[in-house]
Amino acid sequence: MTIFDELKARGLLAQLTDEEEIKELINNGKATFYIGFDPTADSLHVGHFMALCLMKRLQMAGNKPIALIGGGTGMIGDPSGRSDMRTMMTKETIAHNCDCFKKQMSRFIDFSEGKALMVNNADWLLDLNYIEFLREVGAHFSVNRMLSAECYKQRMEKGLSFLEFNYMIMQSYDFLCLYERYGCNMQFGGDDQWSNMLGGTELIRRKLGKDAYAMTITLLLNSEGKKMGKTQKGAVWLDPAKTSPYEFYQYWRNVSDADVLKCLRMLTFLPLEQIDEMDAWEGSQLNKAKEILAFELTQLVHGEEEAAKAQESARALFAGGGSTADMPVTELTEEDFRDGTIDILAVLVRSGLNASRSEARRAVEQGGVSVNEEKVTDIKTAYAPEQFEGEGLLVRRGKKNYKKVVMKNNG
């Protein structure tokens, strides 16, 4: 099976331009391709996972990835999939976030000996002459065509700023610069980026002639990948300081039955033959598939040792009475207590197991909450500070969501 065939079999490719040319480049290790990452936070998250895994697969097949950090476009913000305008970031914040991205990407991509590049579009965007840019680049874009793009439709209802309207032109210009500077002949992006990427391909061909080599591919379900990175408690980060290896493992251990094989194909590096054998699995066997998924992805992000520790802790807890040493911890302070106690609803909200007191109330009333493996049925149940000292209390909501809650040590 060629690398192109494997990407298709794993469900990673959706729309393409020049499919035969793309197949030829990828299968023969001749693609120099880029994927962009806007530094909107100081850590990559699960929503970036598919792109990183794709870059790794293509590099292993001899192709050259370019990780484009959006230090310049990050100053504007991508309106795709947004109902409101992004918060403006300072140059210092963007620079810090870019540095954090570089460290995390190195776990997936080999940047040694010219095997891959990491570049920042601030290098060419921040020093642009506006008038010259409008003449040289803006003249190649139709406003009518831009307004019809899917990435702008949702924002048009609430108001699209002129700042955001420029994003498509900026991203298109990125591809032109990467093509001219580094010989980049291919770009990948999510399905919500299709219009932006086509703009880049068209810009290259208009500026450099119809024979210019520029192609686009979108990732199937990448918008779902972005949703995949979100939970009711926020994003699932790749930075262990934001999402512990245990929490990361548990996130994948808890995927739905319908999604587990899809995630195994798209995100792990297990042979397709091995995953195909799991198609017939059902019931408790799917839990085994989820364990495999969680271990493989935790190992990829955090290393084999952390993955093994997370799996051991999870298995012990599912069996009951296991060690909580590697569990995520919530630390309480004196300010969390009212009249010397904290009730179970506040514990659930403070630990992030529930988003609100009303949600926590329903969980308790429906019998889905336990503390130290004893079910809590009274919403007025309260705890004193000393009960959270030492090992603290193991709080569980449902079958799979645990937190160790302890008193913060001020010493």
CSV table of C-alpha atoms in Angstrom, one decimal:
chain,number,residue,atom,x,y,z
A,1,MET,CA,0.0,0.0,0.0
A,2,THR,CA,1.4,3.4,-1.0
A,3,ILE,CA,1.4,6.3,1.5
A,4,PHE,CA,-1.4,8.0,-0.5
A,5,ASP,CA,-3.5,4.9,-0.4
A,6,GLU,CA,-2.9,4.6,3.4
A,7,LEU,CA,-3.9,8.2,4.0
A,8,LYS,CA,-7.2,7.5,2.2
A,9,ALA,CA,-7.7,4.2,4.0
A,10,ARG,CA,-7.3,5.9,7.3
A,11,GLY,CA,-9.9,8.5,6.4
A,12,LEU,CA,-7.5,11.4,6.4
A,13,LEU,CA,-8.1,12.9,2.9
A,14,ALA,CA,-11.2,14.7,1.7
A,15,GLN,CA,-10.9,17.3,-1.1
A,16,LEU,CA,-7.9,17.5,-3.4
A,17,THR,CA,-6.8,19.5,-6.4
A,18,ASP,CA,-4.6,17.7,-9.0
A,19,GLU,CA,-5.0,14.3,-7.4
A,20,GLU,CA,-2.7,12.4,-9.7
A,21,GLU,CA,0.1,15.0,-9.3
A,22,ILE,CA,-0.4,14.9,-5.5
A,23,LYS,CA,-0.2,11.1,-5.5
A,24,GLU,CA,3.0,11.2,-7.5
A,25,LEU,CA,4.7,13.6,-5.2
A,26,ILE,CA,3.6,12.0,-1.9
A,27,ASN,CA,4.4,8.4,-3.0
A,28,ASN,CA,7.9,9.3,-4.2
A,29,GLY,CA,8.8,11.5,-1.3
A,30,LYS,CA,8.9,14.7,-3.4
A,31,ALA,CA,6.3,16.8,-1.5
A,32,THR,CA,7.4,19.8,0.5
A,33,PHE,CA,4.2,20.6,2.3
A,34,TYR,CA,3.0,22.9,5.0
A,35,ILE,CA,0.4,23.1,7.7
A,36,GLY,CA,-0.3,26.3,9.6
A,37,PHE,CA,-0.8,26.7,13.4
A,38,ASP,CA,-2.0,30.0,14.8
A,39,PRO,CA,-0.5,30.6,18.3
A,40,THR,CA,-3.8,31.4,20.1
A,41,ALA,CA,-2.6,29.6,23.3
A,42,ASP,CA,0.6,28.5,24.9
A,43,SER,CA,0.0,24.9,24.1
A,44,LEU,CA,-1.2,22.8,21.2
A,45,HIS,CA,-4.3,20.7,21.9
A,46,VAL,CA,-6.0,17.6,20.8
A,47,GLY,CA,-7.6,19.5,17.9
A,48,HIS,CA,-4.1,19.8,16.4
A,49,PHE,CA,-3.4,16.1,16.8
A,50,MET,CA,-4.6,15.0,13.4
A,51,ALA,CA,-2.4,17.5,11.6
A,52,LEU,CA,0.7,16.5,13.7
A,53,CYS,CA,0.1,12.8,13.0
A,54,LEU,CA,-0.3,13.5,9.3
A,55,MET,CA,3.0,15.5,9.2
A,56,LYS,CA,4.7,12.6,10.9
A,57,ARG,CA,3.3,10.0,8.5
A,58,LEU,CA,4.3,12.0,5.4
A,59,GLN,CA,7.8,12.6,6.8
A,60,MET,CA,8.3,8.9,7.5
A,61,ALA,CA,7.5,8.4,3.8
A,62,GLY,CA,10.3,10.7,2.8
A,63,ASN,CA,8.4,14.0,2.4
A,64,LYS,CA,9.4,17.3,3.9
A,65,PRO,CA,7.1,19.0,6.3
A,66,ILE,CA,7.0,22.8,7.0
A,67,ALA,CA,5.4,23.7,10.3
A,68,LEU,CA,4.2,27.3,9.8
A,69,ILE,CA,3.7,29.2,13.0
A,70,GLY,CA,1.3,32.1,12.5
A,71,GLY,CA,3.1,34.8,14.3
A,72,GLY,CA,1.8,37.3,11.7
A,73,THR,CA,-1.7,35.9,11.0
A,74,GLY,CA,-2.1,35.5,14.8
A,75,MET,CA,-2.1,39.3,15.0
A,76,ILE,CA,-5.4,39.2,13.1
A,77,GLY,CA,-7.2,35.9,13.9
A,78,ASP,CA,-8.8,33.3,11.7
A,79,PRO,CA,-12.6,34.0,11.4
A,80,SER,CA,-13.2,30.4,10.2
A,81,GLY,CA,-15.8,28.6,12.4
A,82,ARG,CA,-16.1,31.7,14.6
A,83,SER,CA,-19.3,33.6,15.6
A,84,ASP,CA,-17.3,36.4,17.2
A,85,MET,CA,-13.9,38.1,16.8
A,86,ARG,CA,-10.9,36.7,18.5
A,87,THR,CA,-9.3,38.5,21.4
A,88,MET,CA,-6.4,40.5,20.2
A,89,MET,CA,-3.0,39.3,21.5
A,90,THR,CA,0.2,41.2,22.2
A,91,LYS,CA,3.4,40.5,20.2
A,92,GLU,CA,4.9,39.3,23.4
A,93,THR,CA,2.1,36.8,24.0
A,94,ILE,CA,2.3,35.5,20.4
A,95,ALA,CA,6.1,35.1,20.6
A,96,HIS,CA,5.8,33.1,23.9
A,97,ASN,CA,3.1,30.9,22.4
A,98,CYS,CA,5.2,30.3,19.3
A,99,ASP,CA,8.1,29.1,21.4
A,100,CYS,CA,5.8,26.7,23.3
A,101,PHE,CA,4.5,25.2,20.0
A,102,LYS,CA,8.1,24.6,18.8
A,103,LYS,CA,8.9,22.4,21.8
A,104,GLN,CA,5.8,20.3,21.5
A,105,MET,CA,6.0,19.8,17.7
A,106,SER,CA,9.5,18.4,18.1
A,107,ARG,CA,7.9,15.3,19.7
A,108,PHE,CA,6.2,14.5,16.4
A,109,ILE,CA,8.4,15.9,13.7
A,110,ASP,CA,12.2,15.4,13.2
A,111,PHE,CA,13.7,18.8,12.5
A,112,SER,CA,17.3,17.6,12.3
A,113,GLU,CA,19.5,17.8,9.2
A,114,GLY,CA,17.0,19.7,7.1
A,115,LYS,CA,14.4,17.0,7.3
A,116,ALA,CA,11.7,19.6,8.2
A,117,LEU,CA,11.4,23.3,8.7
A,118,MET,CA,9.7,25.5,11.3
A,119,VAL,CA,9.0,29.0,10.1
A,120,ASN,CA,7.1,32.0,11.3
A,121,ASN,CA,5.0,34.0,8.9
A,122,ALA,CA,5.7,37.1,11.0
A,123,ASP,CA,9.0,37.1,9.1
A,124,TRP,CA,7.3,38.3,5.9
A,125,LEU,CA,3.9,39.7,7.1
A,126,LEU,CA,4.9,42.2,9.8
A,127,ASP,CA,7.1,44.2,7.5
A,128,LEU,CA,4.8,44.4,4.5
A,129,ASN,CA,4.3,47.7,2.7
A,130,TYR,CA,0.5,48.0,2.7
A,131,ILE,CA,0.2,49.8,-0.6
A,132,GLU,CA,2.6,47.5,-2.4
A,133,PHE,CA,0.8,44.5,-0.9
A,134,LEU,CA,-2.5,45.7,-2.2
A,135,ARG,CA,-1.1,46.1,-5.6
A,136,GLU,CA,0.9,42.9,-5.8
A,137,VAL,CA,-1.5,40.5,-4.0
A,138,GLY,CA,-4.8,42.2,-3.3
A,139,ALA,CA,-5.4,42.7,-7.0
A,140,HIS,CA,-5.7,39.0,-7.5
A,141,PHE,CA,-8.7,38.5,-5.2
A,142,SER,CA,-12.4,39.0,-6.0
A,143,VAL,CA,-14.4,40.5,-3.1
A,144,ASN,CA,-17.5,38.8,-4.4
A,145,ARG,CA,-15.8,35.4,-4.4
A,146,MET,CA,-14.3,36.0,-1.0
A,147,LEU,CA,-17.7,36.8,0.5
A,148,SER,CA,-19.1,33.6,-0.8
A,149,ALA,CA,-16.5,31.6,1.0
A,150,GLU,CA,-17.8,29.2,3.8
A,151,CYS,CA,-15.3,30.6,6.3
A,152,TYR,CA,-17.0,34.0,6.2
A,153,LYS,CA,-20.6,33.1,6.1
A,154,GLN,CA,-21.2,32.6,9.8
A,155,ARG,CA,-19.3,35.8,10.6
A,156,MET,CA,-21.3,37.9,8.1
A,157,GLU,CA,-24.5,37.5,10.2
A,158,LYS,CA,-23.0,39.2,13.2
A,159,GLY,CA,-20.5,41.4,11.5
A,160,LEU,CA,-17.1,40.6,9.9
A,161,SER,CA,-14.4,43.2,10.6
A,162,PHE,CA,-12.2,44.4,7.9
A,163,LEU,CA,-9.3,43.1,9.9
A,164,GLU,CA,-10.6,39.5,9.7
A,165,PHE,CA,-11.6,40.0,6.1
A,166,ASN,CA,-7.8,40.2,5.3
A,167,TYR,CA,-7.1,36.8,6.8
A,168,MET,CA,-7.7,34.8,3.5
A,169,ILE,CA,-5.3,37.1,1.6
A,170,MET,CA,-2.7,36.8,4.3
A,171,GLN,CA,-3.0,33.0,4.4
A,172,SER,CA,-2.8,32.8,0.6
A,173,TYR,CA,0.3,35.0,0.6
A,174,ASP,CA,1.8,32.6,3.1
A,175,PHE,CA,1.7,29.8,0.5
A,176,LEU,CA,3.2,32.1,-2.1
A,177,CYS,CA,6.1,33.0,0.2
A,178,LEU,CA,6.7,29.4,1.2
A,179,TYR,CA,6.7,28.3,-2.5
A,180,GLU,CA,9.2,31.0,-3.4
A,181,ARG,CA,11.5,30.7,-0.4
A,182,TYR,CA,11.4,26.9,0.4
A,183,GLY,CA,10.0,25.2,-2.7
A,184,CYS,CA,6.8,24.3,-0.9
A,185,ASN,CA,4.5,22.6,-3.4
A,186,MET,CA,1.7,21.4,-1.2
A,187,GLN,CA,-0.5,22.7,1.6
A,188,PHE,CA,-2.8,20.8,4.0
A,189,GLY,CA,-5.5,22.1,6.2
A,190,GLY,CA,-8.9,21.4,7.7
A,191,ASP,CA,-12.1,21.3,5.7
A,192,ASP,CA,-13.0,24.8,7.1
A,193,GLN,CA,-9.8,26.1,5.4
A,194,TRP,CA,-10.6,25.0,1.9
A,195,SER,CA,-11.5,28.5,0.5
A,196,ASN,CA,-8.3,30.0,2.1
A,197,MET,CA,-6.1,27.2,0.6
A,198,LEU,CA,-7.7,27.5,-2.8
A,199,GLY,CA,-6.9,31.2,-2.6
A,200,GLY,CA,-3.2,30.4,-2.1
A,201,THR,CA,-3.1,28.0,-5.0
A,202,GLU,CA,-4.8,30.5,-7.3
A,203,LEU,CA,-2.5,33.3,-6.2
A,204,ILE,CA,0.6,31.3,-7.1
A,205,ARG,CA,-0.7,30.4,-10.5
A,206,ARG,CA,-1.8,34.0,-11.2
A,207,LYS,CA,1.5,35.5,-10.1
A,208,LEU,CA,3.8,32.8,-11.4
A,209,GLY,CA,1.9,31.3,-14.3
A,210,LYS,CA,-0.3,28.3,-14.8
A,211,ASP,CA,2.6,25.9,-14.7
A,212,ALA,CA,3.4,26.8,-11.2
A,213,TYR,CA,3.4,23.7,-8.9
A,214,ALA,CA,0.9,24.3,-6.1
A,215,MET,CA,-1.6,21.9,-4.7
A,216,THR,CA,-4.1,21.7,-1.9
A,217,ILE,CA,-5.4,18.9,0.2
A,218,THR,CA,-7.9,19.1,3.1
A,219,LEU,CA,-8.1,16.7,6.1
A,220,LEU,CA,-11.3,14.8,6.4
A,221,LEU,CA,-13.0,15.6,9.7
A,222,ASN,CA,-10.5,18.1,10.8
A,223,SER,CA,-13.3,20.4,12.0
A,224,GLU,CA,-14.4,17.4,14.1
A,225,GLY,CA,-10.8,17.1,15.3
A,226,LYS,CA,-11.1,20.7,16.6
A,227,LYS,CA,-14.3,19.7,18.5
A,228,MET,CA,-12.5,16.6,19.6
A,229,GLY,CA,-10.1,18.9,21.5
A,230,LYS,CA,-12.9,20.4,23.6
A,231,THR,CA,-14.8,19.0,26.6
A,232,GLN,CA,-17.3,20.6,29.0
A,233,LYS,CA,-14.3,21.5,31.2
A,234,GLY,CA,-12.3,23.1,28.4
A,235,ALA,CA,-9.6,22.1,26.0
A,236,VAL,CA,-7.5,18.9,26.2
A,237,TRP,CA,-4.0,20.2,25.9
A,238,LEU,CA,-0.7,18.5,24.9
A,239,ASP,CA,1.1,20.3,27.7
A,240,PRO,CA,1.2,18.1,30.8
A,241,ALA,CA,1.0,21.1,33.0
A,242,LYS,CA,-2.4,21.9,31.5
A,243,THR,CA,-3.7,18.4,31.0
A,244,SER,CA,-1.9,15.7,33.0
A,245,PRO,CA,-0.9,12.4,31.2
A,246,TYR,CA,-3.6,10.7,33.3
A,247,GLU,CA,-6.3,13.1,32.2
A,248,PHE,CA,-5.1,12.8,28.6
A,249,TYR,CA,-5.3,9.0,28.8
A,250,GLN,CA,-8.7,9.1,30.3
A,251,TYR,CA,-10.0,11.5,27.6
A,252,TRP,CA,-9.2,8.9,24.9
A,253,ARG,CA,-10.3,6.0,27.1
A,254,ASN,CA,-13.7,7.6,27.3
A,255,VAL,CA,-14.3,8.1,23.6
A,256,SER,CA,-17.6,6.8,22.3
A,257,ASP,CA,-18.0,3.3,20.9
A,258,ALA,CA,-18.8,4.8,17.5
A,259,ASP,CA,-15.5,6.8,17.4
A,260,VAL,CA,-12.9,4.4,18.8
A,261,LEU,CA,-12.0,2.7,15.5
A,262,LYS,CA,-12.1,5.9,13.6
A,263,CYS,CA,-9.6,7.5,16.0
A,264,LEU,CA,-7.4,4.4,15.9
A,265,ARG,CA,-7.2,4.7,12.1
A,266,MET,CA,-6.7,8.4,11.9
A,267,LEU,CA,-4.4,9.1,14.9
A,268,THR,CA,-2.4,6.0,15.8
A,269,PHE,CA,0.5,4.4,13.9
A,270,LEU,CA,-0.8,0.8,14.4
A,271,PRO,CA,-1.0,-1.2,11.2
A,272,LEU,CA,-4.3,-1.0,9.4
A,273,GLU,CA,-4.5,-4.8,9.4
A,274,GLN,CA,-4.5,-4.8,13.2
A,275,ILE,CA,-7.2,-2.1,13.4
A,276,ASP,CA,-9.3,-3.8,10.7
A,277,GLU,CA,-9.4,-6.9,12.9
A,278,MET,CA,-11.1,-4.8,15.6
A,279,ASP,CA,-14.1,-4.1,13.3
A,280,ALA,CA,-15.8,-7.2,14.6
A,281,TRP,CA,-15.2,-6.3,18.2
A,282,GLU,CA,-18.2,-5.3,20.3
A,283,GLY,CA,-19.3,-5.0,23.9
A,284,SER,CA,-16.4,-5.3,26.4
A,285,GLN,CA,-14.0,-5.8,23.5
A,286,LEU,CA,-14.5,-2.2,22.6
A,287,ASN,CA,-13.2,-1.2,26.0
A,288,LYS,CA,-10.0,-3.1,25.1
A,289,ALA,CA,-9.8,-1.0,21.8
A,290,LYS,CA,-10.2,2.2,23.9
A,291,GLU,CA,-7.4,1.1,26.1
A,292,ILE,CA,-5.2,0.6,23.1
A,293,LEU,CA,-6.1,4.0,21.7
A,294,ALA,CA,-5.5,5.8,25.0
A,295,PHE,CA,-2.1,4.1,25.5
A,296,GLU,CA,-0.9,4.7,22.0
A,297,LEU,CA,-1.8,8.4,21.9
A,298,THR,CA,-0.5,9.0,25.5
A,299,GLN,CA,2.7,7.3,24.6
A,300,LEU,CA,3.0,9.5,21.5
A,301,VAL,CA,2.6,12.7,23.4
A,302,HIS,CA,4.0,12.0,26.9
A,303,GLY,CA,6.3,8.9,26.4
A,304,GLU,CA,5.9,5.3,27.2
A,305,GLU,CA,6.6,5.6,31.0
A,306,GLU,CA,3.8,8.2,31.5
A,307,ALA,CA,1.4,6.2,29.3
A,308,ALA,CA,2.1,3.0,31.4
A,309,LYS,CA,1.6,4.9,34.6
A,310,ALA,CA,-1.7,6.4,33.4
A,311,GLN,CA,-3.0,3.0,32.2
A,312,GLU,CA,-2.1,1.3,35.5
A,313,SER,CA,-3.9,4.0,37.5
A,314,ALA,CA,-6.9,3.9,35.3
A,315,ARG,CA,-7.2,0.1,35.4
A,316,ALA,CA,-6.8,0.2,39.2
A,317,LEU,CA,-9.6,2.7,39.6
A,318,PHE,CA,-11.9,0.9,37.3
A,319,ALA,CA,-11.3,-2.2,39.4
A,320,GLY,CA,-12.0,-0.2,42.5
A,321,GLY,CA,-9.7,0.8,45.4
A,322,GLY,CA,-6.7,1.4,43.3
A,323,SER,CA,-3.9,3.9,43.8
A,324,THR,CA,-4.7,7.6,43.1
A,325,ALA,CA,-1.0,8.7,42.9
A,326,ASP,CA,-1.2,9.6,39.2
A,327,MET,CA,-4.6,11.1,39.2
A,328,PRO,CA,-5.3,14.7,38.4
A,329,VAL,CA,-5.6,16.8,41.6
A,330,THR,CA,-7.7,19.7,42.6
A,331,GLU,CA,-6.3,21.8,45.5
A,332,LEU,CA,-8.7,23.5,47.9
A,333,THR,CA,-7.9,26.6,49.9
A,334,GLU,CA,-9.5,28.2,52.9
A,335,GLU,CA,-11.5,30.5,50.6
A,336,ASP,CA,-13.4,27.5,49.3
A,337,PHE,CA,-15.0,26.8,52.7
A,338,ARG,CA,-18.1,28.5,54.1
A,339,ASP,CA,-18.6,28.4,57.8
A,340,GLY,CA,-15.8,25.8,58.0
A,341,THR,CA,-17.3,23.3,55.5
A,342,ILE,CA,-17.7,22.8,51.7
A,343,ASP,CA,-20.7,21.0,50.3
A,344,ILE,CA,-20.6,18.2,47.7
A,345,LEU,CA,-22.0,20.5,45.0
A,346,ALA,CA,-19.2,23.0,45.5
A,347,VAL,CA,-16.6,20.1,45.5
A,348,LEU,CA,-18.0,18.9,42.2
A,349,VAL,CA,-17.9,22.3,40.6
A,350,ARG,CA,-14.5,23.3,42.1
A,351,SER,CA,-12.9,20.0,40.8
A,352,GLY,CA,-14.3,20.5,37.3
A,353,LEU,CA,-16.3,17.3,37.4
A,354,ASN,CA,-19.5,19.4,36.9
A,355,ALA,CA,-19.8,22.8,35.2
A,356,SER,CA,-22.4,24.3,37.6
A,357,ARG,CA,-24.2,23.7,40.9
A,358,SER,CA,-27.4,22.8,39.1
A,359,GLU,CA,-25.6,20.2,37.0
A,360,ALA,CA,-23.9,18.8,40.1
A,361,ARG,CA,-27.2,18.7,41.9
A,362,ARG,CA,-28.7,16.5,39.1
A,363,ALA,CA,-25.6,14.2,39.2
A,364,VAL,CA,-26.1,13.7,43.0
A,365,GLU,CA,-29.8,13.2,42.8
A,366,GLN,CA,-29.4,10.7,40.0
A,367,GLY,CA,-27.0,8.6,42.0
A,368,GLY,CA,-23.9,9.3,39.9
A,369,VAL,CA,-21.6,10.7,42.5
A,370,SER,CA,-19.4,9.0,45.1
A,371,VAL,CA,-16.7,10.0,47.5
A,372,ASN,CA,-14.0,7.4,48.4
A,373,GLU,CA,-16.2,4.9,46.5
A,374,GLU,CA,-19.2,5.6,48.7
A,375,LYS,CA,-22.3,7.0,46.9
A,376,VAL,CA,-23.4,10.4,47.9
A,377,THR,CA,-27.2,10.9,47.8
A,378,ASP,CA,-27.8,14.0,49.9
A,379,ILE,CA,-27.0,17.3,48.2
A,380,LYS,CA,-26.4,18.9,51.6
A,381,THR,CA,-23.5,16.6,52.4
A,382,ALA,CA,-20.5,18.7,53.5
A,383,TYR,CA,-16.9,18.2,54.4
A,384,ALA,CA,-14.4,19.8,56.8
A,385,PRO,CA,-10.9,21.0,55.7
A,386,GLU,CA,-9.2,18.2,57.6
A,387,GLN,CA,-11.0,15.6,55.5
A,388,PHE,CA,-9.0,16.8,52.5
A,389,GLU,CA,-5.6,16.6,54.2
A,390,GLY,CA,-3.0,14.0,53.4
A,391,GLU,CA,-4.3,11.8,50.5
A,392,GLY,CA,-7.5,13.8,50.3
A,393,LEU,CA,-10.8,12.5,48.9
A,394,LEU,CA,-11.4,10.6,45.7
A,395,VAL,CA,-14.4,12.2,44.1
A,396,ARG,CA,-16.2,10.4,41.2
A,397,ARG,CA,-18.9,11.5,38.8
A,398,GLY,CA,-20.3,8.7,36.7
A,399,LYS,CA,-18.2,5.6,36.0
A,400,LYS,CA,-15.2,7.3,34.3
A,401,ASN,CA,-14.6,10.8,35.8
A,402,TYR,CA,-12.4,11.0,38.8
A,403,LYS,CA,-10.6,13.7,40.7
A,404,LYS,CA,-8.4,13.6,43.8
A,405,VAL,CA,-9.4,16.7,46.0
A,406,VAL,CA,-6.9,17.8,48.6
A,407,MET,CA,-6.1,20.8,50.8
A,408,LYS,CA,-3.4,23.0,49.4
A,409,ASN,CA,-0.2,22.8,51.4
A,410,ASN,CA,0.8,26.4,52.3
A,411,GLY,CA,3.9,25.2,54.0
